[in-house]
XYZ file of C-alpha atoms in Angstrom:
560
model
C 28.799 -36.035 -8.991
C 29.985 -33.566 -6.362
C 31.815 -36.435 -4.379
C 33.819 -37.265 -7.134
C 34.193 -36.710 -10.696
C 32.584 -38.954 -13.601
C 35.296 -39.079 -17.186
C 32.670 -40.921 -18.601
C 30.347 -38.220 -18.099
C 31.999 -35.390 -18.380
C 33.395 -36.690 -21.559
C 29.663 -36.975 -22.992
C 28.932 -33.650 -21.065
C 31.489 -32.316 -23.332
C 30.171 -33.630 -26.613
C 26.615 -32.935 -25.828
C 26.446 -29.118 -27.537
C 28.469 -26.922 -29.207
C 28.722 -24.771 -25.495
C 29.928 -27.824 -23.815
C 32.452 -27.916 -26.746
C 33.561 -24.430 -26.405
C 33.703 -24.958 -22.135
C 35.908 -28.497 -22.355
C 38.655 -26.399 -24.912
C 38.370 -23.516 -22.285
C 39.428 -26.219 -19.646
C 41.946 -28.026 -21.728
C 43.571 -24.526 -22.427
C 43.804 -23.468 -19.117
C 45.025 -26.816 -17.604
C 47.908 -26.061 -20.532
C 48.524 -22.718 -18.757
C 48.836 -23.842 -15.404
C 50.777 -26.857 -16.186
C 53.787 -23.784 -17.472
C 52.888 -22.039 -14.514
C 54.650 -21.799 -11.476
C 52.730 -22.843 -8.464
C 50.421 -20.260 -6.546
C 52.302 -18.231 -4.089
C 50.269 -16.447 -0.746
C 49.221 -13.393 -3.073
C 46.757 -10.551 -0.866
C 44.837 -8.195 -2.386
C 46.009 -5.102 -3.065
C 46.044 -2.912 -0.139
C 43.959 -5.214 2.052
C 44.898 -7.889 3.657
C 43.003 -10.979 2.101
C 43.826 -13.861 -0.246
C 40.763 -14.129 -2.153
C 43.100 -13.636 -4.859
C 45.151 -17.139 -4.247
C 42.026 -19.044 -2.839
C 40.097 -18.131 -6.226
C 42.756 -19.541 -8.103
C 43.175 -22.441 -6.109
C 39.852 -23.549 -6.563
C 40.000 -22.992 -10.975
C 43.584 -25.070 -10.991
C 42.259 -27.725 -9.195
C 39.027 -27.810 -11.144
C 40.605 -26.742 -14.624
C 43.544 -30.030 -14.034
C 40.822 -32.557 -12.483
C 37.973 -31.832 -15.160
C 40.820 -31.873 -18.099
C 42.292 -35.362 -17.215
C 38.639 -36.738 -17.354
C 38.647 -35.124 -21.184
C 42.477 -36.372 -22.167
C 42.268 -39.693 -19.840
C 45.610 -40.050 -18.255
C 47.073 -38.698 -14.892
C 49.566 -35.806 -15.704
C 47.022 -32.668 -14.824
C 45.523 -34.450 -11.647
C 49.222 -34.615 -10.477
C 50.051 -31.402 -10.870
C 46.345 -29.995 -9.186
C 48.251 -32.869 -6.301
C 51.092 -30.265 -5.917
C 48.996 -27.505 -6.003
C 47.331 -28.724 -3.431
C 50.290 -29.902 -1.357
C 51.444 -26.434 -2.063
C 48.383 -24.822 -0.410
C 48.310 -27.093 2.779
C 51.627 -25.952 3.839
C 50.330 -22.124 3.792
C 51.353 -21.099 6.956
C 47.349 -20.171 7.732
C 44.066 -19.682 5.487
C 43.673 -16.212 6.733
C 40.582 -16.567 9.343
C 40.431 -13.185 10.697
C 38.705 -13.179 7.156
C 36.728 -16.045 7.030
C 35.657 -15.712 3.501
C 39.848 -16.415 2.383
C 39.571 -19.742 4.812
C 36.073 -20.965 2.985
C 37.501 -20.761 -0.477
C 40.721 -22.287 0.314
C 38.662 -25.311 2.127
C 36.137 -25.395 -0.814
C 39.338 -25.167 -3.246
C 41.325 -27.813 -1.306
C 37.958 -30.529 -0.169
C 37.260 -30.952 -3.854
C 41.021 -30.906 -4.379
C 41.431 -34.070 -2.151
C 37.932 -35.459 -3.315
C 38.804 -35.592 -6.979
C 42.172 -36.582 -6.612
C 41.923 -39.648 -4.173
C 42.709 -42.582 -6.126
C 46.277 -40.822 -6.911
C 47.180 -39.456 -3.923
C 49.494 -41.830 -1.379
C 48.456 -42.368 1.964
C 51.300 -39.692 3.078
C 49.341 -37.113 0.913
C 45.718 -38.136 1.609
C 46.757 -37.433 5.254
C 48.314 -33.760 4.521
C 45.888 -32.385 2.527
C 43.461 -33.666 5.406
C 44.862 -32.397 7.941
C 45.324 -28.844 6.401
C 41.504 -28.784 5.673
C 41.024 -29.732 9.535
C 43.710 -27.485 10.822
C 43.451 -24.342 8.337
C 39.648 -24.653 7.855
C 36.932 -26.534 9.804
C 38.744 -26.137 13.258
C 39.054 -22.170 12.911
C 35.237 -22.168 11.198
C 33.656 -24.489 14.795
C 35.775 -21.974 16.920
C 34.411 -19.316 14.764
C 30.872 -20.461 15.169
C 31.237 -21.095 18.857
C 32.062 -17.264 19.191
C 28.793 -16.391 17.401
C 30.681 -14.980 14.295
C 28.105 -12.821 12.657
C 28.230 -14.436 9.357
C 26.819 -17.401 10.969
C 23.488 -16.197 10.921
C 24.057 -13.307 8.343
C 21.353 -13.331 5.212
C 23.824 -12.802 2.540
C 27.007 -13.983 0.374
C 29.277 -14.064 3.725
C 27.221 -16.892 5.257
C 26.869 -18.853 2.087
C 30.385 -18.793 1.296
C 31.610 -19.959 4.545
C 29.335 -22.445 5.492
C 29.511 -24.182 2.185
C 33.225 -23.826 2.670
C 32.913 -26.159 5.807
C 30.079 -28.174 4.443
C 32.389 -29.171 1.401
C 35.578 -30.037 3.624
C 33.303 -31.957 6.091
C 32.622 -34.081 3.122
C 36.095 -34.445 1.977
C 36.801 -36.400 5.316
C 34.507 -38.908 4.928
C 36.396 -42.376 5.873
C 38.882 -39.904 7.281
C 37.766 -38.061 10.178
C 34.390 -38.722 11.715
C 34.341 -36.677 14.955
C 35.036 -33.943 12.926
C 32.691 -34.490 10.057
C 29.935 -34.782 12.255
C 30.643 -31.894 14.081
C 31.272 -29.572 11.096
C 27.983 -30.639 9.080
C 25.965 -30.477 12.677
C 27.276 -26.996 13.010
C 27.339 -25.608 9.091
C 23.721 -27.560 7.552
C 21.429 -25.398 9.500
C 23.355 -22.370 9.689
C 23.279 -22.237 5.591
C 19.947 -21.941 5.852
C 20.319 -18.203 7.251
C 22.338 -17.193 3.809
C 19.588 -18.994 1.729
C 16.919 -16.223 2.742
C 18.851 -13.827 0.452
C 17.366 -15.227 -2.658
C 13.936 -13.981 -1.105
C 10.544 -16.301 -2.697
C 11.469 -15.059 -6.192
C 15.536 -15.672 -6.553
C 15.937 -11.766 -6.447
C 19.085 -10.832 -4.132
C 19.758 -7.860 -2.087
C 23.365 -7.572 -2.668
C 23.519 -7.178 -6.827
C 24.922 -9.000 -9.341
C 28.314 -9.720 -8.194
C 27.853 -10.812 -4.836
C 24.605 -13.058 -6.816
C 26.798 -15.200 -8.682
C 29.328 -15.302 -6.086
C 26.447 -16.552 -3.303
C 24.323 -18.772 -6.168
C 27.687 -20.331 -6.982
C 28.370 -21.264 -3.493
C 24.901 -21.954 -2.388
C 25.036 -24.774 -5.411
C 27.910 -26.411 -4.368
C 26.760 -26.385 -0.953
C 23.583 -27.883 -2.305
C 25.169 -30.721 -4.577
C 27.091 -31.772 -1.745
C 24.021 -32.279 0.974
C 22.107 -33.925 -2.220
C 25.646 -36.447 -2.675
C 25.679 -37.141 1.039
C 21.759 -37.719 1.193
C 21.069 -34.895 4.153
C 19.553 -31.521 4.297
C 16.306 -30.287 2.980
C 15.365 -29.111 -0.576
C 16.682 -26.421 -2.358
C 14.805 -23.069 -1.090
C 12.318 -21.961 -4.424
C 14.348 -18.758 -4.288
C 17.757 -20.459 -5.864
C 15.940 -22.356 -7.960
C 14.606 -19.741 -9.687
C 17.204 -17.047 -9.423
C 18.585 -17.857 -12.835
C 16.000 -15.010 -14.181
C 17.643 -12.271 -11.760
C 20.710 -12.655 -13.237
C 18.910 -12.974 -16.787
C 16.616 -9.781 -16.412
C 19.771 -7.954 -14.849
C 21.877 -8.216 -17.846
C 21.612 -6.008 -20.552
C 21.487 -6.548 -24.622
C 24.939 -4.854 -24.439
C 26.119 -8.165 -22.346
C 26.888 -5.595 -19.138
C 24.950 -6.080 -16.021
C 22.999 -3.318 -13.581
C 25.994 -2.726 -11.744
C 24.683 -0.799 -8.471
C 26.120 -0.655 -5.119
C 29.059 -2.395 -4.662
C 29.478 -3.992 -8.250
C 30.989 -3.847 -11.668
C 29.408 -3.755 -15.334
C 30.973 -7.179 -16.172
C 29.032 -9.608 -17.202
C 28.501 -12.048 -13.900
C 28.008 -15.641 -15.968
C 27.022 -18.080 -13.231
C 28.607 -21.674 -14.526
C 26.589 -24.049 -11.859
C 23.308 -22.919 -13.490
C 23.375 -26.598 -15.012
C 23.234 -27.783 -11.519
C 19.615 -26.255 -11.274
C 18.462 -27.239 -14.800
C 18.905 -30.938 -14.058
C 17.191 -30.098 -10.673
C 14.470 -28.539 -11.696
C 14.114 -30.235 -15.469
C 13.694 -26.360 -16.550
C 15.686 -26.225 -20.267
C 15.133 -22.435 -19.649
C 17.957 -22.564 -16.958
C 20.605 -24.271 -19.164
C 19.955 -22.173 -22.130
C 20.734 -18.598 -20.011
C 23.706 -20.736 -18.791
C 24.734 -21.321 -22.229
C 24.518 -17.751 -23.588
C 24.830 -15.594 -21.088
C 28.136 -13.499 -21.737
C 31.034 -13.931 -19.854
C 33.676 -16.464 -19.829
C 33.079 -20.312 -19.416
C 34.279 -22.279 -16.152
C 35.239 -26.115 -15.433
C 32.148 -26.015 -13.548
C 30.224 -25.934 -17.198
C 30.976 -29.496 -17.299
C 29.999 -30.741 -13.958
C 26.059 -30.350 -15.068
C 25.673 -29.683 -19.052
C 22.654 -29.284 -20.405
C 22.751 -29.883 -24.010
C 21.607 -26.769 -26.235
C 19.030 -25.209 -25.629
C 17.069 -22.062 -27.449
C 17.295 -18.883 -25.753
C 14.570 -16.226 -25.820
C 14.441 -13.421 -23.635
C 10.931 -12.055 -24.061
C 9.905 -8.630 -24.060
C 8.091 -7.208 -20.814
C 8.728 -6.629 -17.295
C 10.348 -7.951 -13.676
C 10.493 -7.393 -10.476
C 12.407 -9.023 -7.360
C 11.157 -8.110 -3.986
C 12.930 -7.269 -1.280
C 15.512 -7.080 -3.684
C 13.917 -4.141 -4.764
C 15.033 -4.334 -8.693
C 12.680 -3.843 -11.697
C 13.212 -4.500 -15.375
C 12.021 -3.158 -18.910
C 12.663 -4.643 -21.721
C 11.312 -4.371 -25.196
C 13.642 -5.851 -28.079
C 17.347 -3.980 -27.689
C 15.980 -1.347 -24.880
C 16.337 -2.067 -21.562
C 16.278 -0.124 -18.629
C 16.667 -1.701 -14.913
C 15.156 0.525 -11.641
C 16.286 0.372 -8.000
C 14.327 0.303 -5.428
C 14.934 -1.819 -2.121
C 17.359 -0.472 0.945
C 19.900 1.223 1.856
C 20.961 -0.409 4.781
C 22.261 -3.820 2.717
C 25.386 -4.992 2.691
C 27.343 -3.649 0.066
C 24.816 -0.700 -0.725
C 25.472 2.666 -1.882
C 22.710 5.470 -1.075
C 21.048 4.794 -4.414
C 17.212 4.156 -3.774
C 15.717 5.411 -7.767
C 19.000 4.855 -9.440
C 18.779 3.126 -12.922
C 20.254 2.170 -16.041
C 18.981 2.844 -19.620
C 20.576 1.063 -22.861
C 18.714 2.415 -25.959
C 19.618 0.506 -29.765
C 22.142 -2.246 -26.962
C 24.015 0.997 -26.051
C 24.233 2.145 -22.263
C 23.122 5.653 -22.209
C 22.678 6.071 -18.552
C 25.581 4.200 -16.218
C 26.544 3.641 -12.551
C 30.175 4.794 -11.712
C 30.087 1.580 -10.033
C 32.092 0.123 -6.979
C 34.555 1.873 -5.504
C 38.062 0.694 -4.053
C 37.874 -1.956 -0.996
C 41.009 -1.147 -0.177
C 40.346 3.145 1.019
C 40.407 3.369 4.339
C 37.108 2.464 6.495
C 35.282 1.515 3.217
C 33.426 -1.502 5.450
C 33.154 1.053 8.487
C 29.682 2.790 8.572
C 30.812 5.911 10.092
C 33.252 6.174 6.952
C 31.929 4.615 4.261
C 29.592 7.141 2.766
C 32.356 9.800 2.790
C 33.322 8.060 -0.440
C 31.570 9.976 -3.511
C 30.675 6.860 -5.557
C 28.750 5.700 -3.023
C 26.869 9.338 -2.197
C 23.433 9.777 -3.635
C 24.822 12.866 -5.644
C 26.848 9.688 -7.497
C 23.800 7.963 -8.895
C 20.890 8.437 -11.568
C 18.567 9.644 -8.905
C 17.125 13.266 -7.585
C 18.900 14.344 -4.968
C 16.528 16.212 -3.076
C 16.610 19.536 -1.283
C 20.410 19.098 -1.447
C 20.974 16.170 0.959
C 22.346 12.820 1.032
C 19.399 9.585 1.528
C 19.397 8.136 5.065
C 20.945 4.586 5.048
C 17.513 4.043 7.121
C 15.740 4.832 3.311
C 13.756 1.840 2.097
C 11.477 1.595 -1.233
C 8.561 0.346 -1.892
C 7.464 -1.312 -5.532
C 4.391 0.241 -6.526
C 4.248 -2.460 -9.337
C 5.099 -3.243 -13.014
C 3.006 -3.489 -15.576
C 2.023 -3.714 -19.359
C -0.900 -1.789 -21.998
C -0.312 -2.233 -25.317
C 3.165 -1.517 -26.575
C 4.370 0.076 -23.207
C 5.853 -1.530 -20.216
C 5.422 0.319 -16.566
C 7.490 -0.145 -13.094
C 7.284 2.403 -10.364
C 8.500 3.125 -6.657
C 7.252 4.560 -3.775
C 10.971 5.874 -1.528
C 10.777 6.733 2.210
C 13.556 8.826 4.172
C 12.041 9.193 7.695
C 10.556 12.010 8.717
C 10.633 13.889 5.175
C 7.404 15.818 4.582
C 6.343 14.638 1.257
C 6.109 11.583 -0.254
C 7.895 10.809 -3.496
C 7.201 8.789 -5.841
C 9.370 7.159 -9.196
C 8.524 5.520 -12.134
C 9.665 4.630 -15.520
C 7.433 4.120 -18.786
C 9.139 2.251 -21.510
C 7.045 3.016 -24.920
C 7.434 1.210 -27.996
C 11.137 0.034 -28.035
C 12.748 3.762 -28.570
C 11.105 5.740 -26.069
C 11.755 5.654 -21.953
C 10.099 8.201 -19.660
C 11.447 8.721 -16.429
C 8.916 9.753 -13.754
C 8.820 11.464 -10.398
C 6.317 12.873 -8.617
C 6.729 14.864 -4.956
C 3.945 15.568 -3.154
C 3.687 17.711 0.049
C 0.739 17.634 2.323
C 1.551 21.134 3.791
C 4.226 23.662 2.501
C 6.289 23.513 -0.170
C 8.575 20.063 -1.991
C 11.665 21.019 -1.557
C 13.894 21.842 -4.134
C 15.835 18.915 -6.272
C 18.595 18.390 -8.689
C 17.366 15.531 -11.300
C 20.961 14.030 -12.951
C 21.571 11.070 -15.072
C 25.759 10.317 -15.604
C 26.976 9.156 -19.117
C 29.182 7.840 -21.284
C 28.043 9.848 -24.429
C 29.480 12.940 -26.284
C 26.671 14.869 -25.263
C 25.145 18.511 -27.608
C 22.757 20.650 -24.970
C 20.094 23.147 -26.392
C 17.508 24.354 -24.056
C 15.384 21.335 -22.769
C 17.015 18.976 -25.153
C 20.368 16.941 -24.440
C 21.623 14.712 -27.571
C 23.453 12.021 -26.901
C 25.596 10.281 -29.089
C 27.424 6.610 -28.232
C 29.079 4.343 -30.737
C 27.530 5.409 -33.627
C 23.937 5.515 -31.805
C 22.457 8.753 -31.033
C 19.452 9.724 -28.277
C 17.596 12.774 -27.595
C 16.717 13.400 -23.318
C 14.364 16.012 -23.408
C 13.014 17.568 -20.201
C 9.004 17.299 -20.575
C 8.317 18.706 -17.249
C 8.352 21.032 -15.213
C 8.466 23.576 -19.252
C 10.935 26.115 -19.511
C 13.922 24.297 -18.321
C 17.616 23.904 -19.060
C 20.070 21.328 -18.837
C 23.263 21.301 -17.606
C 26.675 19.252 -18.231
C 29.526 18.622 -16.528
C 32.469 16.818 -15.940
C 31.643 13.790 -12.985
C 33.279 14.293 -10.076
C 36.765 12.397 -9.271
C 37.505 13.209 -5.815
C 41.372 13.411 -4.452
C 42.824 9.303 -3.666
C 39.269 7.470 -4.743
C 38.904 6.328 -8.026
C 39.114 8.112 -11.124
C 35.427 9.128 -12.991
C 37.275 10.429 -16.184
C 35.080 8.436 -18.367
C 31.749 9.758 -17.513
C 29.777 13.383 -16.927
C 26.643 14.664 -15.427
C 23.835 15.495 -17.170
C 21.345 17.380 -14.996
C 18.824 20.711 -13.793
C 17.595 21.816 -10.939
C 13.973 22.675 -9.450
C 13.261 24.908 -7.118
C 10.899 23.957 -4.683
C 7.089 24.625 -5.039
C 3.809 24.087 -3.567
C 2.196 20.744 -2.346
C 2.774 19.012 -6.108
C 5.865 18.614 -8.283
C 5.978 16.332 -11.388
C 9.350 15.968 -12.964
C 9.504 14.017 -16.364
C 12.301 13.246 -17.967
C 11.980 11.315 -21.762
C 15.113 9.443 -23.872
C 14.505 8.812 -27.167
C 16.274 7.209 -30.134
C 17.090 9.879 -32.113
C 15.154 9.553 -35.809
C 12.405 6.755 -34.441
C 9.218 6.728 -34.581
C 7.570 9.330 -32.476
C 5.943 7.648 -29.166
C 1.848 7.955 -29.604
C 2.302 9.879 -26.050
C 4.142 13.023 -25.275
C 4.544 12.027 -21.875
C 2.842 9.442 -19.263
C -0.316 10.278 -17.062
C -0.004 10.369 -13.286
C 1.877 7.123 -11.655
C -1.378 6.246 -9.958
C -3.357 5.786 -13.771
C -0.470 3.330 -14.835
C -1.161 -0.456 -14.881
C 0.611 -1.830 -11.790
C -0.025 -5.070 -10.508
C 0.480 -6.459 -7.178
């Protein structure tokens, strides 16, 4: 399907449920859009210089014109995708010093020249082929040969770019042997590095952007090797990461959004892909109702509708290091993992809470790619979004986490009407051990556990602080919270005779702007050898929880 495009197909693709309906008007639309568009100019991000912006919409006009002549029948959007693409080849380069602009553009122009063949003139064939030799797979073998570190890199920059040169090797078959060999000898088992992100259970390291950025890659890479009959199977990992992205998305439709990542929704449209792989109707109906907006891609493997149910209870994703409650419209998701990932902030215990669908406790989120030495590690965490004393964590005896700081999941588990996940964090040589959970009881009540514990002298002193979007009312131990009409109660339950305090969130000078959010927090001195800190949210007006706070971490039932 990969190799070329189907009408017949997609036209019964497109007929097959009322998604697949609302995806083949998305497509017709936007082939209308382009087609009173002017063609894509060499546009760079801004302040940076990279064209993901002009490769990205390279690869939707192709696939938006291509996908909506097999719905209309005729020629007249597949000719235009042609100039498009003629456009592109005569780009005086692809970028390579940033090999991730030079994948897309060869992924956007190999299925380009793939799904356009039987228009194209001999004169063409050979210019868009000789761009995709010239622009992509020579620089990516000289790349390789150099021992670019993406080449054997475990995450979205290895994925990208390989299946960037795996799909334009394809595109030359009949055209170019030598090179085709060369490119899928090189690219095939290098993938394989990239495909270790998704870990055993399809949990991924980098968060939910960079997730449906890598699964949409590693699937295309994928239903290429299956078209051309070479390469292995499909790692377990990506075919079951469909329930990361699931169990990282909110009832509000926004996504955990730590480290380096946004709250919008990150739909993945090649989820079909894996549904017809694995025969799992699970797959195609998160692809179907998962929010966000539809792609051509919808059409290239449509399941027909499907009921979705996301069940009440818990997840995990190691090394990921991610864990999810959920019980009916509450939902809170827990960090654990690394800090040392790509794309990390200093984090380790951050979390999210959405109470009645409404996000009570946020990230600030990403911060701008383009500030100076944001990629440098010497200069990175000089940014404040991506400082512990940015995130819903403690920050403890007044320092920043190591980026050496690793979790590890203590388990998740379920009694009765509550649902448990906890954390054990390590900084290096710290002299205590510490410990953080969260209890989600009944479906309006959400404890949020630490524990510190020294084995000589005292736990040093912490600041516990949560950031929100809510008009927030403080008296004593109790914050209310009140958010589109929805209104919570935080209460400190421990350590008694407490305070909080609110503030403004800090927006420092040139980064971006945290206007929209404050910080809801108290401090604790330190104390000796034990300190339990317990934080509870509760929908204001519900129905009591039938415990005023959780026993010790160690009681709860964890599994493995």
């Amino acid at each position: 399907m990969i190799l070329s495009l189907d009408p017949a197909r997609i036209r019964l693709s497109a007929r097959s449920s009322s998604a697949a309906k609302r995806y083949a008007a998305a497509v017709l639309q936007a082939a209308g859009d382009i087609q009173n568009a002017s063609l894509l100019e060499l546009e760079r991000e801004d302040g940076r210089d990279v064209i993901l912006p002009t490769s990205r919409k390279l690869i939707d006009r192709v696939a938006a014109l291509t996908i909506a002549d097999c719905l209309t029948g005729g020629s007249s959007h597949r000719r235009r995708a042609i100039r498009e693409l003629l456009n592109a080849a005569a780009f005086p380069s692809w970028n390579p010093a940033h090999f991730l602009d030079t994948a897309e553009m060869t992924m956007g122009m190999a299925l380009g020249l793939l799904w356009t063949r039987p228009l194209l003139s001999r004169a063409e064939r050979d210019t868009l082929a000789a761009a995709i030799v010239e622009k992509g797979l020579s620089p990516g073998l000289a790349a390789a040969a150099a021992g670019a570190p993406w080449m054997t890199a475990e995450n979205n920059w290895n994925i990208v770019c390989c299946a960037g040169m795996i799909a334009g090797a394809a595109a030359l078959d009949g055209i170019d042997k030598e090179i085709r060999d060369a490119a899928l000898g090189c690219f095939v088992p290098a993938i394989h590095h990239g495909m270790r992100a998704f870990g055993a259970d399809g949990g991924y390291l980098e968060g939910p952007d960079y997730w449906e950025y890598a699964v949409r890659y590693a699937v295309l890479a994928q239903a290429f090797l299956k078209d051309l009959g070479i390469g292995p199977e499909p790692p377990t990992g990506l075919l079951s990461t469909w329930r990361y992205g699931r169990d990282l998305t909110g009832p509000s439709g926004r996504v955990f959004n730590f480290g380096d990542a946004t709250e919008e929704p990150r739909r993945s449209p090649v989820l079909g892909w894996l549904a017809e792989r694995t025969g799992d109707r699970e797959i195609a109906a998160w692809q179907h109702a998962a929010p966000g907006d539809p792609h051509p891609f919808d059409l290239l493997w449509c399941a027909p509708d499907a009921e979705t149910t996301i069940t009440d209870g818990s997840a995990a994703y190691e090394p990921a290091g991610i864990a999810a409650l959920r019980m009916g419209a509450t939902w809170l998701a827990l960090k654990g993992g690394r800090n040392d990932v790509n794309h990390a902030h200093l984090d380790l215990g951050t979390f999210v809470l959405e109470l009645a669908g409404k996000r009570f406790a946020s990230e600030l989120g990403r911060e701008n790619y383009a500030l100076p030495g944001y990629f440098d590690g010497a200069r990175r965490f000089g940014y404040f979004r991506t400082q512990t004393a940015a995130h819903n964590t403690l920050l403890v005896d007044g320092a920043e986490q190591s980026i050496d700081a690793h979790a590890k999941l203590l388990g998740i588990g379920q009694e009765g009407d509550s649902r448990f996940a906890a954390y054990e964090i390590f900084d290096g040589a710290r002299p205590f051990v510490w410990r953080r959970g969260a209890a989600l009881a009944q479906s309006d009540t959400v404890f949020i556990v630490d524990e510190l514990e020294a084995d000589a002298g005292l736990v040093p002193s912490s600041t516990w602080q949560v950031y929100t979007q809510a008009a927030v009312t403080l008296d004593g131990a109790r914050a209310t919270l009140a958010l589109e009409g929805v209104v919570v109660e935080a209460d400190i339950v421990e350590p008694t005779a407490f305070a909080w305090s609110f503030e403004p969130a800090r927006s420092p000078a040139g980064e971006s702007s945290n206007a929209a959010f404050a910080r809801l927090f108290f401090d604790v001195p330190a104390s000796a050898r034990v300190q339990s800190i317990i934080v509870r949210f509760r929908l204001a007006g519900g129905t009591p929880s039938k415990a005023s706070k959780p026993a010790a971490i160690a009681t709860w039932p964890l599994g493995a």
